[in-house]
Short mmCIF file of C-alpha atoms in Angstrom, two decimals:
data_model
loop_
_atom_site.label_atom_id
_atom_site.label_comp_id
_atom_site.label_asym_id
_atom_site.label_seq_id
_atom_site.Cartn_x
_atom_site.Cartn_y
_atom_site.Cartn_z
CA GLY A 1 -40.37 -55.10 25.35
CA ASP A 2 -37.37 -56.74 23.79
CA SER A 3 -34.01 -55.07 24.12
CA VAL A 4 -30.36 -55.68 23.28
CA THR A 5 -27.45 -54.18 25.19
CA GLN A 6 -24.01 -54.37 23.73
CA MET A 7 -20.61 -53.17 24.73
CA GLU A 8 -20.07 -49.54 23.91
CA GLY A 9 -17.15 -48.67 21.76
CA PRO A 10 -15.12 -47.68 20.15
CA VAL A 11 -12.80 -50.66 20.40
CA THR A 12 -9.30 -50.30 19.01
CA LEU A 13 -7.06 -53.34 18.63
CA SER A 14 -3.81 -54.27 16.98
CA GLU A 15 -3.78 -56.87 14.24
CA GLU A 16 -3.82 -60.46 15.56
CA ALA A 17 -5.30 -59.40 18.92
CA PHE A 18 -8.21 -61.26 20.50
CA LEU A 19 -11.63 -59.66 20.19
CA THR A 20 -14.65 -59.87 22.47
CA ILE A 21 -17.73 -57.72 22.07
CA ASN A 22 -20.29 -58.35 24.79
CA CYS A 23 -24.01 -58.59 24.08
CA THR A 24 -26.88 -59.32 26.45
CA TYR A 25 -30.57 -59.38 25.69
CA THR A 26 -34.02 -59.20 27.25
CA ALA A 27 -36.83 -61.01 25.48
CA THR A 28 -39.92 -63.06 26.08
CA GLY A 29 -40.05 -66.50 24.58
CA TYR A 30 -37.15 -67.98 22.66
CA PRO A 31 -35.52 -65.40 20.41
CA SER A 32 -33.07 -65.99 17.62
CA LEU A 33 -29.83 -64.04 17.99
CA PHE A 34 -27.68 -62.40 15.36
CA TRP A 35 -24.54 -60.45 14.77
CA TYR A 36 -24.62 -58.06 11.83
CA VAL A 37 -21.59 -56.23 10.46
CA GLN A 38 -21.49 -52.87 8.69
CA TYR A 39 -18.34 -52.07 6.72
CA PRO A 40 -17.60 -48.40 6.05
CA GLY A 41 -20.06 -46.85 3.62
CA GLU A 42 -22.15 -50.00 3.29
CA GLY A 43 -25.38 -51.49 4.59
CA LEU A 44 -25.56 -54.20 7.23
CA GLN A 45 -24.94 -57.83 6.43
CA LEU A 46 -25.52 -60.91 8.52
CA LEU A 47 -22.31 -62.19 10.09
CA LEU A 48 -23.61 -65.13 12.13
CA LYS A 49 -26.70 -66.41 13.88
CA ALA A 50 -27.96 -68.82 16.53
CA THR A 51 -31.55 -69.91 16.81
CA LYS A 52 -31.64 -71.87 20.06
CA ALA A 53 -29.89 -72.16 23.39
CA ASP A 54 -26.31 -73.51 23.29
CA ASP A 55 -26.08 -73.05 19.52
CA LYS A 56 -22.78 -71.61 18.33
CA GLY A 57 -22.85 -69.38 15.28
CA SER A 58 -19.63 -68.97 13.33
CA ASN A 59 -18.42 -67.26 10.18
CA LYS A 60 -15.15 -65.73 8.92
CA GLY A 61 -13.37 -66.71 12.15
CA PHE A 62 -15.98 -65.04 14.36
CA GLU A 63 -17.98 -67.05 16.88
CA ALA A 64 -20.81 -66.45 19.32
CA THR A 65 -22.65 -68.88 21.60
CA TYR A 66 -26.30 -68.50 22.61
CA ARG A 67 -26.29 -68.62 26.43
CA LYS A 68 -29.83 -68.70 27.75
CA GLU A 69 -28.79 -68.86 31.40
CA THR A 70 -26.90 -65.57 31.13
CA THR A 71 -29.02 -64.13 28.27
CA SER A 72 -25.85 -63.40 26.35
CA PHE A 73 -24.42 -63.75 22.84
CA HIS A 74 -20.88 -62.43 22.99
CA LEU A 75 -18.92 -62.09 19.74
CA GLU A 76 -15.33 -63.39 19.70
CA LYS A 77 -12.50 -63.72 17.24
CA GLY A 78 -9.12 -65.13 18.06
CA SER A 79 -7.01 -62.99 15.74
CA VAL A 80 -8.44 -59.85 14.16
CA GLN A 81 -7.33 -58.38 10.86
CA VAL A 82 -7.37 -54.81 9.55
CA SER A 83 -10.18 -55.87 7.23
CA ASP A 84 -12.38 -56.60 10.28
CA SER A 85 -12.64 -52.87 11.01
CA ALA A 86 -16.37 -52.20 10.97
CA VAL A 87 -19.40 -51.56 13.16
CA TYR A 88 -20.86 -54.70 14.74
CA PHE A 89 -24.50 -54.95 15.78
CA CYS A 90 -26.05 -57.54 18.03
CA ALA A 91 -29.73 -58.20 17.29
CA LEU A 92 -32.60 -60.51 18.14
CA SER A 93 -35.87 -61.61 16.65
CA GLU A 94 -38.73 -63.22 18.51
CA SER A 95 -39.92 -66.66 17.56
CA GLY A 96 -43.28 -67.20 15.92
CA GLY A 97 -45.52 -64.72 14.19
CA SER A 98 -43.21 -61.68 14.14
CA ASN A 99 -39.91 -63.47 13.68
CA TYR A 100 -38.97 -61.14 10.83
CA LYS A 101 -38.75 -58.05 13.09
CA LEU A 102 -35.30 -57.28 14.45
CA THR A 103 -34.33 -55.43 17.62
CA PHE A 104 -30.80 -54.04 17.44
CA GLY A 105 -28.19 -53.01 19.94
CA LYS A 106 -26.52 -49.65 19.47
CA GLY A 107 -23.50 -51.01 17.64
CA THR A 108 -19.81 -51.25 18.47
CA LEU A 109 -17.20 -49.64 16.27
CA LEU A 110 -14.09 -51.80 15.90
CA THR A 111 -10.88 -50.37 14.50
CA VAL A 112 -7.96 -52.72 13.87
CA ASN A 113 -4.56 -51.15 13.37
CA PRO A 114 -1.71 -52.85 11.46
CA ASN B 1 -30.26 -60.37 -8.63
CA ALA B 2 -29.82 -56.77 -7.50
CA GLY B 3 -30.95 -57.44 -3.91
CA VAL B 4 -32.16 -54.34 -2.06
CA THR B 5 -31.59 -51.05 -3.87
CA GLN B 6 -32.03 -47.54 -2.50
CA THR B 7 -32.04 -44.16 -4.18
CA PRO B 8 -30.73 -41.57 -3.82
CA LYS B 9 -27.42 -42.29 -2.12
CA PHE B 10 -27.11 -38.75 -0.77
CA GLN B 11 -29.63 -35.94 -0.39
CA VAL B 12 -29.61 -32.45 1.08
CA LEU B 13 -32.93 -30.80 1.90
CA LYS B 14 -34.00 -27.53 3.39
CA THR B 15 -36.32 -27.48 6.39
CA GLY B 16 -39.90 -27.88 5.26
CA GLN B 17 -39.15 -29.57 1.95
CA SER B 18 -40.63 -32.95 1.15
CA MET B 19 -39.05 -35.91 -0.56
CA THR B 20 -39.35 -39.63 -1.11
CA LEU B 21 -36.63 -42.18 -0.44
CA GLN B 22 -36.96 -45.10 -2.79
CA CYS B 23 -36.45 -48.76 -1.88
CA ALA B 24 -36.88 -51.79 -4.11
CA GLN B 25 -36.10 -55.49 -3.79
CA ASP B 26 -36.17 -58.27 -6.36
CA MET B 27 -36.22 -61.27 -4.01
CA ASN B 28 -40.02 -61.53 -3.68
CA HIS B 29 -39.75 -60.79 0.04
CA GLU B 30 -42.95 -60.16 1.96
CA TYR B 31 -41.39 -58.10 4.73
CA MET B 32 -39.85 -54.69 4.11
CA SER B 33 -38.78 -52.11 6.62
CA TRP B 34 -37.14 -48.74 7.06
CA TYR B 35 -34.58 -47.91 9.73
CA ARG B 36 -32.72 -44.77 10.61
CA GLN B 37 -29.18 -44.94 11.96
CA ASP B 38 -27.91 -42.19 14.22
CA PRO B 39 -24.62 -42.04 16.15
CA GLY B 40 -24.92 -43.77 19.51
CA MET B 41 -28.50 -44.85 18.80
CA GLY B 42 -28.05 -47.92 16.66
CA LEU B 43 -30.81 -48.70 14.16
CA ARG B 44 -34.34 -47.67 14.97
CA LEU B 45 -37.35 -49.02 13.10
CA ILE B 46 -39.47 -46.34 11.39
CA HIS B 47 -42.15 -48.28 9.48
CA TYR B 48 -42.54 -51.79 8.19
CA SER B 49 -44.76 -53.83 5.89
CA VAL B 50 -45.59 -57.52 5.70
CA GLY B 51 -47.08 -57.37 2.23
CA ALA B 52 -48.65 -55.18 -0.43
CA GLY B 53 -51.32 -52.95 1.10
CA ILE B 54 -50.17 -53.60 4.69
CA THR B 55 -48.01 -51.17 6.67
CA ASP B 56 -47.42 -50.52 10.34
CA GLN B 57 -45.51 -48.15 12.57
CA GLY B 58 -42.21 -48.94 14.19
CA GLU B 59 -40.41 -47.23 17.04
CA VAL B 60 -39.96 -43.76 15.48
CA PRO B 61 -42.71 -43.17 12.85
CA ASN B 62 -43.44 -39.46 13.37
CA GLY B 63 -42.74 -37.30 10.34
CA TYR B 64 -42.64 -40.24 7.92
CA ASN B 65 -45.20 -41.92 5.69
CA VAL B 66 -45.02 -45.19 3.80
CA SER B 67 -47.14 -47.17 1.38
CA ARG B 68 -46.74 -50.60 -0.19
CA SER B 69 -48.57 -50.87 -3.49
CA THR B 70 -46.35 -53.66 -4.85
CA THR B 71 -44.28 -56.44 -3.33
CA GLU B 72 -41.10 -54.93 -4.78
CA ASP B 73 -41.31 -51.28 -3.67
CA PHE B 74 -41.52 -49.59 -0.29
CA PRO B 75 -40.98 -45.81 -0.53
CA LEU B 76 -40.47 -43.64 2.54
CA ARG B 77 -41.90 -40.11 2.41
CA LEU B 78 -40.77 -37.16 4.45
CA LEU B 79 -43.68 -34.72 4.39
CA SER B 80 -41.95 -31.67 5.85
CA ALA B 81 -38.29 -32.26 6.56
CA ALA B 82 -36.78 -31.17 9.87
CA PRO B 83 -33.12 -31.03 10.98
CA SER B 84 -33.90 -33.85 13.44
CA GLN B 85 -34.42 -36.11 10.43
CA THR B 86 -30.79 -35.79 9.40
CA SER B 87 -29.68 -39.40 9.45
CA VAL B 88 -28.68 -42.41 7.40
CA TYR B 89 -31.70 -44.39 6.25
CA PHE B 90 -31.63 -48.10 5.54
CA CYS B 91 -34.23 -50.23 3.85
CA ALA B 92 -34.29 -53.96 4.56
CA SER B 93 -36.30 -56.94 3.35
CA SER B 94 -36.82 -60.58 4.23
CA TYR B 95 -39.27 -63.41 3.95
CA ALA B 96 -41.94 -63.42 6.65
CA ASP B 97 -42.16 -67.15 7.26
CA HIS B 98 -43.29 -67.51 10.86
CA ARG B 99 -42.59 -71.24 10.72
CA ALA B 100 -38.91 -70.64 10.06
CA ALA B 101 -36.39 -70.39 12.87
CA TYR B 102 -35.40 -67.01 11.50
CA ASN B 103 -35.76 -64.86 8.41
CA GLU B 104 -32.50 -63.28 7.29
CA GLN B 105 -32.84 -59.58 6.58
CA PHE B 106 -31.06 -58.06 3.61
CA PHE B 107 -30.12 -54.40 3.77
CA GLY B 108 -29.78 -51.77 1.12
CA PRO B 109 -26.67 -49.54 0.92
CA GLY B 110 -28.37 -46.61 2.65
CA THR B 111 -29.34 -43.01 1.93
CA ARG B 112 -27.49 -40.26 3.75
CA LEU B 113 -29.91 -37.38 4.31
CA THR B 114 -29.00 -33.93 5.58
CA VAL B 115 -31.69 -31.41 6.47
CA LEU B 116 -30.50 -27.82 6.79
#
Protein backbone atom coordinates (compact mmCIF):
# COMPACT_ATOMS: atom_id res chain seq x y z
CA GLY A 1 0.00 0.00 0.00
CA ASP A 2 0.85 3.66 -0.07
CA SER A 3 3.21 5.03 2.54
CA VAL A 4 4.98 8.25 3.45
CA THR A 5 8.24 8.43 5.36
CA GLN A 6 9.39 11.72 6.74
CA MET A 7 12.30 12.90 8.78
CA GLU A 8 11.85 12.24 12.45
CA GLY A 9 12.08 15.16 14.77
CA PRO A 10 12.13 17.09 16.75
CA VAL A 11 13.97 19.75 14.79
CA THR A 12 15.19 22.80 16.68
CA LEU A 13 16.51 25.82 14.79
CA SER A 14 17.42 29.40 15.47
CA GLU A 15 15.49 32.18 13.78
CA GLU A 16 16.64 32.85 10.20
CA ALA A 17 18.17 29.38 9.84
CA PHE A 18 17.57 27.23 6.76
CA LEU A 19 15.03 24.44 7.10
CA THR A 20 14.80 21.11 5.32
CA ILE A 21 12.38 18.37 6.28
CA ASN A 22 12.81 15.25 4.17
CA CYS A 23 9.86 13.28 2.83
CA THR A 24 9.83 10.20 0.60
CA TYR A 25 6.85 8.20 -0.55
CA THR A 26 5.78 4.85 -1.96
CA ALA A 27 2.70 4.78 -4.15
CA THR A 28 1.24 3.19 -7.23
CA GLY A 29 0.19 5.46 -10.04
CA TYR A 30 0.70 9.20 -9.91
CA PRO A 31 -0.07 10.59 -6.47
CA SER A 32 -0.56 14.19 -5.48
CA LEU A 33 1.73 15.33 -2.68
CA PHE A 34 1.06 17.69 0.18
CA TRP A 35 2.56 19.35 3.19
CA TYR A 36 0.16 20.08 6.03
CA VAL A 37 1.01 22.19 9.07
CA GLN A 38 -0.44 21.93 12.58
CA TYR A 39 0.08 24.91 14.86
CA PRO A 40 -0.13 24.28 18.62
CA GLY A 41 -3.65 23.45 19.74
CA GLU A 42 -5.11 23.55 16.24
CA GLY A 43 -6.15 21.21 13.45
CA LEU A 44 -4.13 20.62 10.31
CA GLN A 45 -4.15 23.05 7.42
CA LEU A 46 -2.80 22.68 3.93
CA LEU A 47 0.55 24.43 3.51
CA LEU A 48 1.39 23.54 -0.10
CA LYS A 49 0.77 20.93 -2.75
CA ALA A 50 2.08 19.49 -6.01
CA THR A 51 0.00 17.35 -8.32
CA LYS A 52 2.51 16.13 -10.90
CA ALA A 53 6.19 15.42 -11.35
CA ASP A 54 8.51 18.46 -11.31
CA ASP A 55 5.78 20.71 -9.91
CA LYS A 56 6.95 23.06 -7.17
CA GLY A 57 4.49 23.92 -4.44
CA SER A 58 5.09 27.11 -2.48
CA ASN A 59 3.41 29.13 0.24
CA LYS A 60 4.50 31.45 3.07
CA GLY A 61 8.15 31.11 2.03
CA PHE A 62 8.05 27.30 2.11
CA GLU A 63 8.76 25.27 -1.02
CA ALA A 64 8.73 21.62 -2.05
CA THR A 65 9.38 20.02 -5.43
CA TYR A 66 7.75 16.78 -6.60
CA ARG A 67 10.66 14.52 -7.61
CA LYS A 68 9.36 11.36 -9.23
CA GLU A 69 12.80 9.91 -9.89
CA THR A 70 13.67 9.96 -6.19
CA THR A 71 10.05 9.67 -4.94
CA SER A 72 10.63 12.67 -2.72
CA PHE A 73 8.91 15.91 -1.70
CA HIS A 74 11.27 17.66 0.70
CA LEU A 75 10.06 20.81 2.47
CA GLU A 76 12.43 23.81 2.55
CA LYS A 77 12.43 27.35 3.82
CA GLY A 78 15.32 29.73 3.52
CA SER A 79 14.82 31.66 6.75
CA VAL A 80 12.54 30.33 9.48
CA GLN A 81 10.69 32.48 11.99
CA VAL A 82 9.50 31.75 15.53
CA SER A 83 5.96 31.70 14.14
CA ASP A 84 6.88 28.67 11.98
CA SER A 85 7.07 26.49 15.10
CA ALA A 86 4.59 23.71 14.42
CA VAL A 87 4.24 20.07 13.42
CA TYR A 88 4.65 19.44 9.69
CA PHE A 89 3.08 16.45 7.95
CA CYS A 90 3.90 15.13 4.52
CA ALA A 91 0.97 13.38 2.82
CA LEU A 92 -0.13 11.89 -0.47
CA SER A 93 -3.34 11.05 -2.25
CA GLU A 94 -3.71 8.66 -5.15
CA SER A 95 -5.03 9.88 -8.46
CA GLY A 96 -8.44 8.84 -9.72
CA GLY A 97 -11.33 7.33 -7.84
CA SER A 98 -10.01 7.65 -4.27
CA ASN A 99 -8.13 10.91 -4.63
CA TYR A 100 -9.79 12.29 -1.51
CA LYS A 101 -8.08 9.78 0.83
CA LEU A 102 -4.84 10.96 2.39
CA THR A 103 -1.91 8.91 3.65
CA PHE A 104 0.18 10.82 6.19
CA GLY A 105 3.73 10.63 7.43
CA LYS A 106 4.29 10.63 11.17
CA GLY A 107 4.94 14.35 11.42
CA THR A 108 7.98 16.44 12.29
CA LEU A 109 7.93 18.86 15.18
CA LEU A 110 9.78 22.09 14.40
CA THR A 111 10.74 24.51 17.14
CA VAL A 112 12.29 27.84 16.17
CA ASN A 113 14.04 29.79 18.90
CA PRO A 114 14.53 33.58 18.81
CA ASN B 1 -18.90 29.67 6.87
CA ALA B 2 -17.93 27.77 10.02
CA GLY B 3 -15.92 25.11 8.15
CA VAL B 4 -15.45 21.87 10.11
CA THR B 5 -16.62 21.97 13.72
CA GLN B 6 -16.04 19.37 16.42
CA THR B 7 -17.49 18.97 19.88
CA PRO B 8 -16.50 18.55 22.60
CA LYS B 9 -13.01 20.05 22.69
CA PHE B 10 -11.97 17.96 25.69
CA GLN B 11 -13.46 14.85 27.27
CA VAL B 12 -12.51 12.51 30.08
CA LEU B 13 -14.13 9.08 30.23
CA LYS B 14 -13.86 6.08 32.46
CA THR B 15 -13.10 2.67 30.99
CA GLY B 16 -16.27 1.11 29.65
CA GLN B 17 -18.21 4.33 29.17
CA SER B 18 -19.61 5.24 25.78
CA MET B 19 -19.72 8.58 24.06
CA THR B 20 -20.15 10.27 20.71
CA LEU B 21 -17.75 12.77 19.19
CA GLN B 22 -19.59 15.21 16.99
CA CYS B 23 -18.39 16.52 13.63
CA ALA B 24 -20.21 18.86 11.27
CA GLN B 25 -19.28 20.74 8.11
CA ASP B 26 -21.13 23.43 6.17
CA MET B 27 -19.23 23.22 2.87
CA ASN B 28 -21.44 20.56 1.24
CA HIS B 29 -18.48 18.17 1.11
CA GLU B 30 -19.14 14.59 0.12
CA TYR B 31 -16.13 13.10 1.86
CA MET B 32 -15.77 13.09 5.63
CA SER B 33 -13.30 11.19 7.74
CA TRP B 34 -12.07 10.62 11.27
CA TYR B 35 -8.42 10.38 12.28
CA ARG B 36 -6.70 9.79 15.55
CA GLN B 37 -3.37 11.42 16.31
CA ASP B 38 -0.96 9.76 18.70
CA PRO B 39 2.64 10.74 19.52
CA GLY B 40 5.07 9.22 17.04
CA MET B 41 2.26 7.69 14.99
CA GLY B 42 1.08 10.58 12.88
CA LEU B 43 -2.57 10.56 11.80
CA ARG B 44 -4.30 7.26 11.32
CA LEU B 45 -7.61 6.93 9.50
CA ILE B 46 -10.42 5.42 11.60
CA HIS B 47 -13.51 5.58 9.36
CA TYR B 48 -14.58 7.57 6.36
CA SER B 49 -17.66 8.32 4.29
CA VAL B 50 -18.16 9.43 0.70
CA GLY B 51 -21.77 10.46 1.14
CA ALA B 52 -24.91 10.10 3.22
CA GLY B 53 -25.60 6.44 3.94
CA ILE B 54 -22.11 5.31 2.89
CA THR B 55 -19.32 4.54 5.37
CA ASP B 56 -16.19 2.44 5.29
CA GLN B 57 -13.37 1.38 7.58
CA GLY B 58 -9.96 2.95 7.61
CA GLU B 59 -6.71 1.73 9.11
CA VAL B 60 -7.77 1.52 12.79
CA PRO B 61 -11.58 1.01 12.99
CA ASN B 62 -11.85 -1.35 15.97
CA GLY B 63 -13.80 0.06 18.90
CA TYR B 64 -15.42 2.82 16.85
CA ASN B 65 -18.69 3.16 14.97
CA VAL B 66 -19.84 5.80 12.52
CA SER B 67 -22.95 6.66 10.57
CA ARG B 68 -23.72 9.33 7.98
CA SER B 69 -27.39 10.21 7.89
CA THR B 70 -26.84 13.70 6.45
CA THR B 71 -24.21 15.34 4.29
CA GLU B 72 -23.31 17.73 7.11
CA ASP B 73 -22.78 15.40 10.08
CA PHE B 74 -20.45 12.49 10.73
CA PRO B 75 -20.46 11.41 14.40
CA LEU B 76 -17.91 8.98 15.82
CA ARG B 77 -19.12 6.62 18.55
CA LEU B 78 -16.99 4.90 21.13
CA LEU B 79 -19.04 1.96 22.34
CA SER B 80 -16.96 0.95 25.36
CA ALA B 81 -14.01 3.25 25.92
CA ALA B 82 -10.58 1.79 26.65
CA PRO B 83 -7.37 3.53 27.78
CA SER B 84 -5.86 2.69 24.36
CA GLN B 85 -8.37 5.12 22.86
CA THR B 86 -6.81 8.06 24.66
CA SER B 87 -5.87 10.30 21.76
CA VAL B 88 -6.62 13.47 19.86
CA TYR B 89 -9.36 12.96 17.30
CA PHE B 90 -9.66 15.00 14.13
CA CYS B 91 -12.53 15.16 11.70
CA ALA B 92 -11.85 16.25 8.12
CA SER B 93 -13.92 16.88 5.01
CA SER B 94 -13.41 17.52 1.32
CA TYR B 95 -15.08 17.23 -2.03
CA ALA B 96 -14.77 13.78 -3.61
CA ASP B 97 -14.27 14.84 -7.22
CA HIS B 98 -12.26 12.03 -8.79
CA ARG B 99 -11.73 14.15 -11.90
CA ALA B 100 -9.86 16.79 -9.91
CA ALA B 101 -6.10 16.68 -9.49
CA TYR B 102 -6.66 16.75 -5.75
CA ASN B 103 -9.35 17.49 -3.19
CA GLU B 104 -8.15 19.71 -0.36
CA GLN B 105 -9.09 18.36 3.05
CA PHE B 106 -10.26 20.73 5.76
CA PHE B 107 -9.71 19.73 9.36
CA GLY B 108 -11.62 20.47 12.51
CA PRO B 109 -9.86 21.75 15.66
CA GLY B 110 -9.80 18.32 17.30
CA THR B 111 -11.16 16.60 20.40
CA ARG B 112 -8.71 15.59 23.10
CA LEU B 113 -10.00 12.41 24.74
CA THR B 114 -8.63 10.81 27.88
CA VAL B 115 -9.83 7.39 29.02
CA LEU B 116 -8.99 6.50 32.60
